[in-house]
DNA sequence: TTGAAAGCGCTAACAT
DNA sequence: ATGTTAGCGCTTTCAA
């Protein structure tokens, strides 16, 4: 197992080893054009024997085609994005396209850098989380001349295509369900929001709906960083110490909601009657908790699939129109922590 | 905001817009070679004004340099790998290198394909999880002529460099701690292991150590797929229904261990005296549980940092020797679910 | 400090 | 079915 790391092999080496022209070897290795079965086999065997790995850089430059799709997301730690990615991978599976992931840590500047870096590899398409970008990023994307799909969110104006849910609506529907169930003293617990536009939009949709019913958020608590489950426990303890009469806690994500649930269970709270809870995302984790947390599915996998589907379709048919807009409908799950509306 | 997607701009466009040669423009944009401050500014402004994005494909072909590091991991859903990635990103931050992630789903065939695909972009290095690869993969990596770092595991023979922990030793140390604490009827719960070599090695280290003490695993339970937390609950219920006299449960990962903990808490089990539990990984999630699960830290972030450090160092100095081997020492955390040894 | 020429490894387009 | 030629956009090398 000590193979001398030699000079990288080129098509020329394959050509010499198999006795056909470079062009024919190239055709065989790409599976394009008519090649006789005999030469096909000779080339393939020669390539395998010498251990040829094609140079995609040269191939891409010559053909002006790159089978990569840039995927730009805020974070991998969030549970949410790996699921989007798996939807993307699945949809790209048989298209010859490959996702390449970049992470922005929710920072617009870093997003700009990551986009610049990725676009400089001339990918066949871009999938980027969110509708909020720096002006420079928007210009880059608009000028790139490739399909751009903004995902997760539909509340705003897209550069090109867009697939997601309306977070304002998600917040509104959750508020409606909570009000319909008769809760009135409602607390909100979430991330510090300048970072997270989607959480902010849910919050806006939520508070506006309460306002229409003549209500306000009774108390709130924010966090950033750390173990979300633990933060959920701590924040819940803190908010209830301050406002013991709350009858509902709305969390901006399921992880902190799960933490809050753990806290309330350990206190022996009567859920959902004395106090109700809801999160957001519909993460798989929730299935294992003692009570099922009320939540709203963010259609993560489906978003990934649909976004990748748009890129793939437009890659296959470059004449196709852009500007697709797909708004998915998240569904509310009452679980065991939100009373069903009376009746 | 309707920018016409034009032909991608080239260095020639920058050259024309700034009135210097392509070569000078290239030098400015790469920050290499002597350029007068005046022309530097003119070029930079011209590039920004027209919205130039360099073509890395052409650059890479011409310079025979690619600032990418291929990172090949089994899964993104596992909590573990995003942390390794964040270690890698951090260590690569100021090196000019960029990680590119590929996912294998624990399938050797897919690993082979992903490696082939990534190597065909001629990256500056490869970081790949595990020491077990198909023969073809090993040959590809050995021949690639770039630094290769195998991570997570040190029980086996590496192609080049390697950074990780000994999972056999981790299993052994956990077994020793469990025995020292006086537990004797021990159950094992884990993934179906042909898929997961590291879980298998932990299991081997664990059972061998028990064997030396004249003990065997009293019962076992395996799963694959699904919500790990829920599976942990279900498996725990199942194994205890079958073997009610178990006094310790060793889980192959923290997520199923957390599920088991939830189940036992809901049953009112006396932990850790009547029954103890331990998992593996030291995931952040555990901090939020009602009891801290005993676990063993897998040094994930540190592994990522060290592996990327090796690639970066060898990238900076191509003369440097290869074959580094770094075995990290995971530390046992007793938490609240494993008795400390008597005394 | 700047420019001109050659060529990286491959594929498109056009022979044969 | 196979081969030849030119050139993708950039950087290296050498010259001015």
Coordinates of N, CA and C in Angstrom, one line a residue, chain A residues 230-318:
Chain A
X230 N -30.5 23.7 27.0 CA -30.3 24.2 28.3 C -30.8 25.7 28.4
X231 N -30.5 26.4 27.3 CA -31.0 27.8 27.3 C -32.5 27.8 27.5
X232 N -33.2 26.9 26.8 CA -34.6 26.8 26.9 C -35.1 26.6 28.4
X233 N -34.4 25.7 29.1 CA -34.7 25.5 30.5 C -34.5 26.8 31.3
X234 N -33.3 27.4 31.1 CA -33.0 28.6 31.9 C -33.9 29.7 31.6
X235 N -34.2 30.0 30.3 CA -35.0 31.1 30.0 C -36.4 30.9 30.5
X236 N -36.9 29.7 30.5 CA -38.2 29.4 30.9 C -38.3 29.6 32.5
X237 N -37.3 29.2 33.1 CA -37.3 29.4 34.6 C -37.3 30.9 34.9
X238 N -36.5 31.6 34.1 CA -36.3 33.1 34.3 C -37.6 33.8 34.0
X239 N -38.3 33.5 32.9 CA -39.5 34.2 32.5 C -40.6 33.9 33.5
X240 N -40.7 32.7 34.0 CA -41.7 32.3 35.0 C -41.5 32.9 36.4
X241 N -40.2 33.1 36.7 CA -39.9 33.7 38.0 C -40.4 35.1 37.9
X242 N -40.2 35.7 36.8 CA -40.6 37.2 36.6 C -42.1 37.3 36.4
X243 N -42.7 36.4 35.6 CA -44.1 36.5 35.3 C -44.8 35.2 35.5
X244 N -45.1 34.9 36.8 CA -45.6 33.5 37.1 C -47.0 33.3 36.6
X245 N -47.6 34.3 36.1 CA -49.0 34.1 35.7 C -49.2 33.8 34.2
X246 N -48.0 33.6 33.5 CA -48.1 33.3 32.1 C -48.9 32.0 31.9
X247 N -49.7 32.0 30.8 CA -50.4 30.7 30.6 C -50.0 30.1 29.2
X248 N -49.1 30.8 28.5 CA -48.6 30.2 27.3 C -47.2 30.7 27.0
X249 N -46.3 29.8 26.5 CA -45.0 30.2 26.1 C -44.7 29.8 24.7
X250 N -44.4 30.8 23.9 CA -44.1 30.6 22.4 C -42.6 30.7 22.2
X251 N -42.0 29.6 21.7 CA -40.6 29.6 21.6 C -40.3 29.8 20.1
X252 N -39.2 30.4 19.8 CA -38.9 30.6 18.4 C -38.2 29.4 17.7
X253 N -37.9 28.4 18.5 CA -37.5 27.2 17.8 C -37.8 26.0 18.8
X254 N -37.8 24.8 18.2 CA -38.2 23.6 18.9 C -37.2 23.2 20.0
X255 N -35.9 23.5 19.8 CA -34.9 23.1 20.8 C -35.1 23.8 22.1
X256 N -35.2 25.1 22.0 CA -35.5 25.8 23.3 C -36.8 25.5 23.8
X257 N -37.8 25.2 23.0 CA -39.1 24.8 23.4 C -39.0 23.5 24.2
X258 N -38.2 22.6 23.7 CA -38.0 21.3 24.3 C -37.4 21.5 25.7
X259 N -36.4 22.4 25.8 CA -35.8 22.7 27.1 C -36.9 23.3 28.0
X260 N -37.7 24.2 27.5 CA -38.8 24.7 28.4 C -39.7 23.6 28.8
X261 N -40.0 22.7 28.0 CA -40.9 21.6 28.3 C -40.3 20.8 29.4
X262 N -39.0 20.5 29.3 CA -38.3 19.7 30.4 C -38.4 20.5 31.7
X263 N -38.2 21.8 31.7 CA -38.3 22.5 32.9 C -39.7 22.4 33.5
X264 N -40.7 22.6 32.7 CA -42.0 22.6 33.2 C -42.4 21.2 33.7
X265 N -42.0 20.2 33.1 CA -42.3 18.9 33.5 C -41.7 18.6 34.9
X266 N -40.4 19.1 35.0 CA -39.7 18.8 36.3 C -40.4 19.6 37.5
X267 N -41.1 20.7 37.1 CA -41.8 21.5 38.1 C -43.2 20.9 38.3
X268 N -43.6 19.9 37.5 CA -44.9 19.3 37.7 C -46.0 20.2 37.2
X269 N -45.7 21.1 36.2 CA -46.7 21.9 35.6 C -47.8 21.1 34.9
X270 N -49.1 21.6 35.0 CA -50.1 20.9 34.3 C -50.2 21.4 32.9
X271 N -49.7 20.6 31.9 CA -49.6 21.0 30.5 C -50.7 20.2 29.8
X272 N -51.5 20.8 29.0 CA -51.5 22.2 28.5 C -52.5 23.1 29.2
X273 N -53.1 22.6 30.3 CA -54.2 23.5 30.8 C -53.7 24.7 31.7
X274 N -52.8 24.4 32.6 CA -52.3 25.5 33.4 C -51.4 26.4 32.5
X275 N -50.6 25.7 31.7 CA -49.7 26.5 30.8 C -49.5 25.6 29.5
X276 N -49.5 26.3 28.4 CA -49.2 25.7 27.1 C -47.9 26.1 26.5
X277 N -47.4 25.3 25.6 CA -46.1 25.7 24.9 C -46.2 25.4 23.5
X278 N -45.4 26.1 22.7 CA -45.3 25.8 21.3 C -43.9 26.2 20.8
X279 N -43.4 25.5 19.8 CA -42.1 25.8 19.3 C -42.3 26.1 17.8
X280 N -41.2 25.8 17.0 CA -41.3 26.0 15.6 C -40.2 25.2 14.9
X281 N -40.6 24.4 14.0 CA -39.7 23.6 13.0 C -40.2 22.2 12.8
X282 N -40.7 21.6 13.8 CA -41.1 20.2 13.6 C -39.9 19.3 13.5
X283 N -38.9 19.5 14.4 CA -37.7 18.6 14.4 C -38.0 17.2 14.9
X284 N -37.2 16.3 14.3 CA -37.4 14.9 14.6 C -37.2 14.6 16.1
X285 N -36.3 15.4 16.7 CA -36.0 15.2 18.1 C -37.3 15.1 19.0
X286 N -38.3 16.0 18.6 CA -39.4 16.1 19.4 C -40.2 14.8 19.7
X287 N -40.0 13.9 18.7 CA -40.8 12.6 18.8 C -40.4 11.8 20.0
X288 N -39.2 12.1 20.5 CA -38.7 11.3 21.7 C -39.0 11.9 23.0
X289 N -39.6 13.1 23.1 CA -39.9 13.8 24.3 C -41.1 13.2 25.0
X290 N -41.2 13.4 26.4 CA -42.3 12.8 27.1 C -43.6 13.3 26.6
X291 N -43.7 14.6 26.3 CA -44.9 15.1 25.7 C -44.5 15.7 24.3
X292 N -45.4 15.6 23.4 CA -45.1 16.1 22.1 C -45.3 17.6 22.1
X293 N -44.3 18.4 21.8 CA -44.4 19.8 21.8 C -45.2 20.3 20.6
X294 N -46.1 21.2 20.8 CA -46.8 21.8 19.7 C -45.8 22.5 18.8
X295 N -45.9 22.5 17.5 CA -44.9 23.1 16.7 C -45.6 23.3 15.3
X296 N -44.8 23.9 14.4 CA -45.2 24.1 13.1 C -44.1 23.7 12.2
X297 N -44.4 22.7 11.3 CA -43.5 22.1 10.4 C -43.0 23.2 9.4
X298 N -41.6 23.3 9.3 CA -41.1 24.3 8.3 C -40.8 23.7 6.9
X299 N -41.3 22.5 6.7 CA -41.2 21.9 5.3 C -39.7 21.9 4.8
X300 N -38.8 21.6 5.7 CA -37.4 21.8 5.4 C -37.0 20.9 4.2
X301 N -37.3 19.6 4.3 CA -36.8 18.7 3.3 C -37.5 19.1 1.9
X302 N -38.7 19.4 2.0 CA -39.5 19.7 0.8 C -38.9 21.0 0.1
X303 N -38.5 21.9 0.9 CA -38.0 23.1 0.4 C -36.7 22.8 -0.4
X304 N -35.8 22.0 0.2 CA -34.6 21.6 -0.4 C -34.9 20.9 -1.7
X305 N -35.8 20.0 -1.7 CA -36.2 19.2 -2.9 C -36.7 20.1 -4.0
X306 N -37.6 21.0 -3.7 CA -38.2 21.9 -4.7 C -37.2 22.9 -5.3
X307 N -36.3 23.4 -4.4 CA -35.3 24.3 -4.8 C -34.3 23.7 -5.8
X308 N -33.9 22.5 -5.4 CA -33.0 21.8 -6.3 C -33.7 21.4 -7.6
X309 N -34.9 21.1 -7.5 CA -35.7 20.7 -8.7 C -35.7 21.9 -9.7
X310 N -35.9 23.1 -9.2 CA -35.9 24.2 -10.1 C -34.5 24.4 -10.8
X311 N -33.5 24.3 -10.0 CA -32.1 24.4 -10.6 C -31.9 23.3 -11.6
X312 N -32.3 22.1 -11.3 CA -32.1 21.0 -12.2 C -32.9 21.2 -13.5
X313 N -34.1 21.6 -13.3 CA -35.0 21.8 -14.5 C -34.4 22.9 -15.4
X314 N -33.9 23.9 -14.8 CA -33.4 25.0 -15.6 C -32.0 24.7 -16.2
X315 N -31.3 23.8 -15.5 CA -30.1 23.4 -16.0 C -30.3 22.5 -17.3
X316 N -31.3 21.6 -17.2 CA -31.6 20.8 -18.3 C -32.2 21.5 -19.5
X317 N -32.9 22.6 -19.2 CA -33.5 23.4 -20.3 C -33.2 24.9 -20.0
X318 N -32.1 25.4 -20.5 CA -31.7 26.7 -20.3 C -32.6 27.8 -20.8

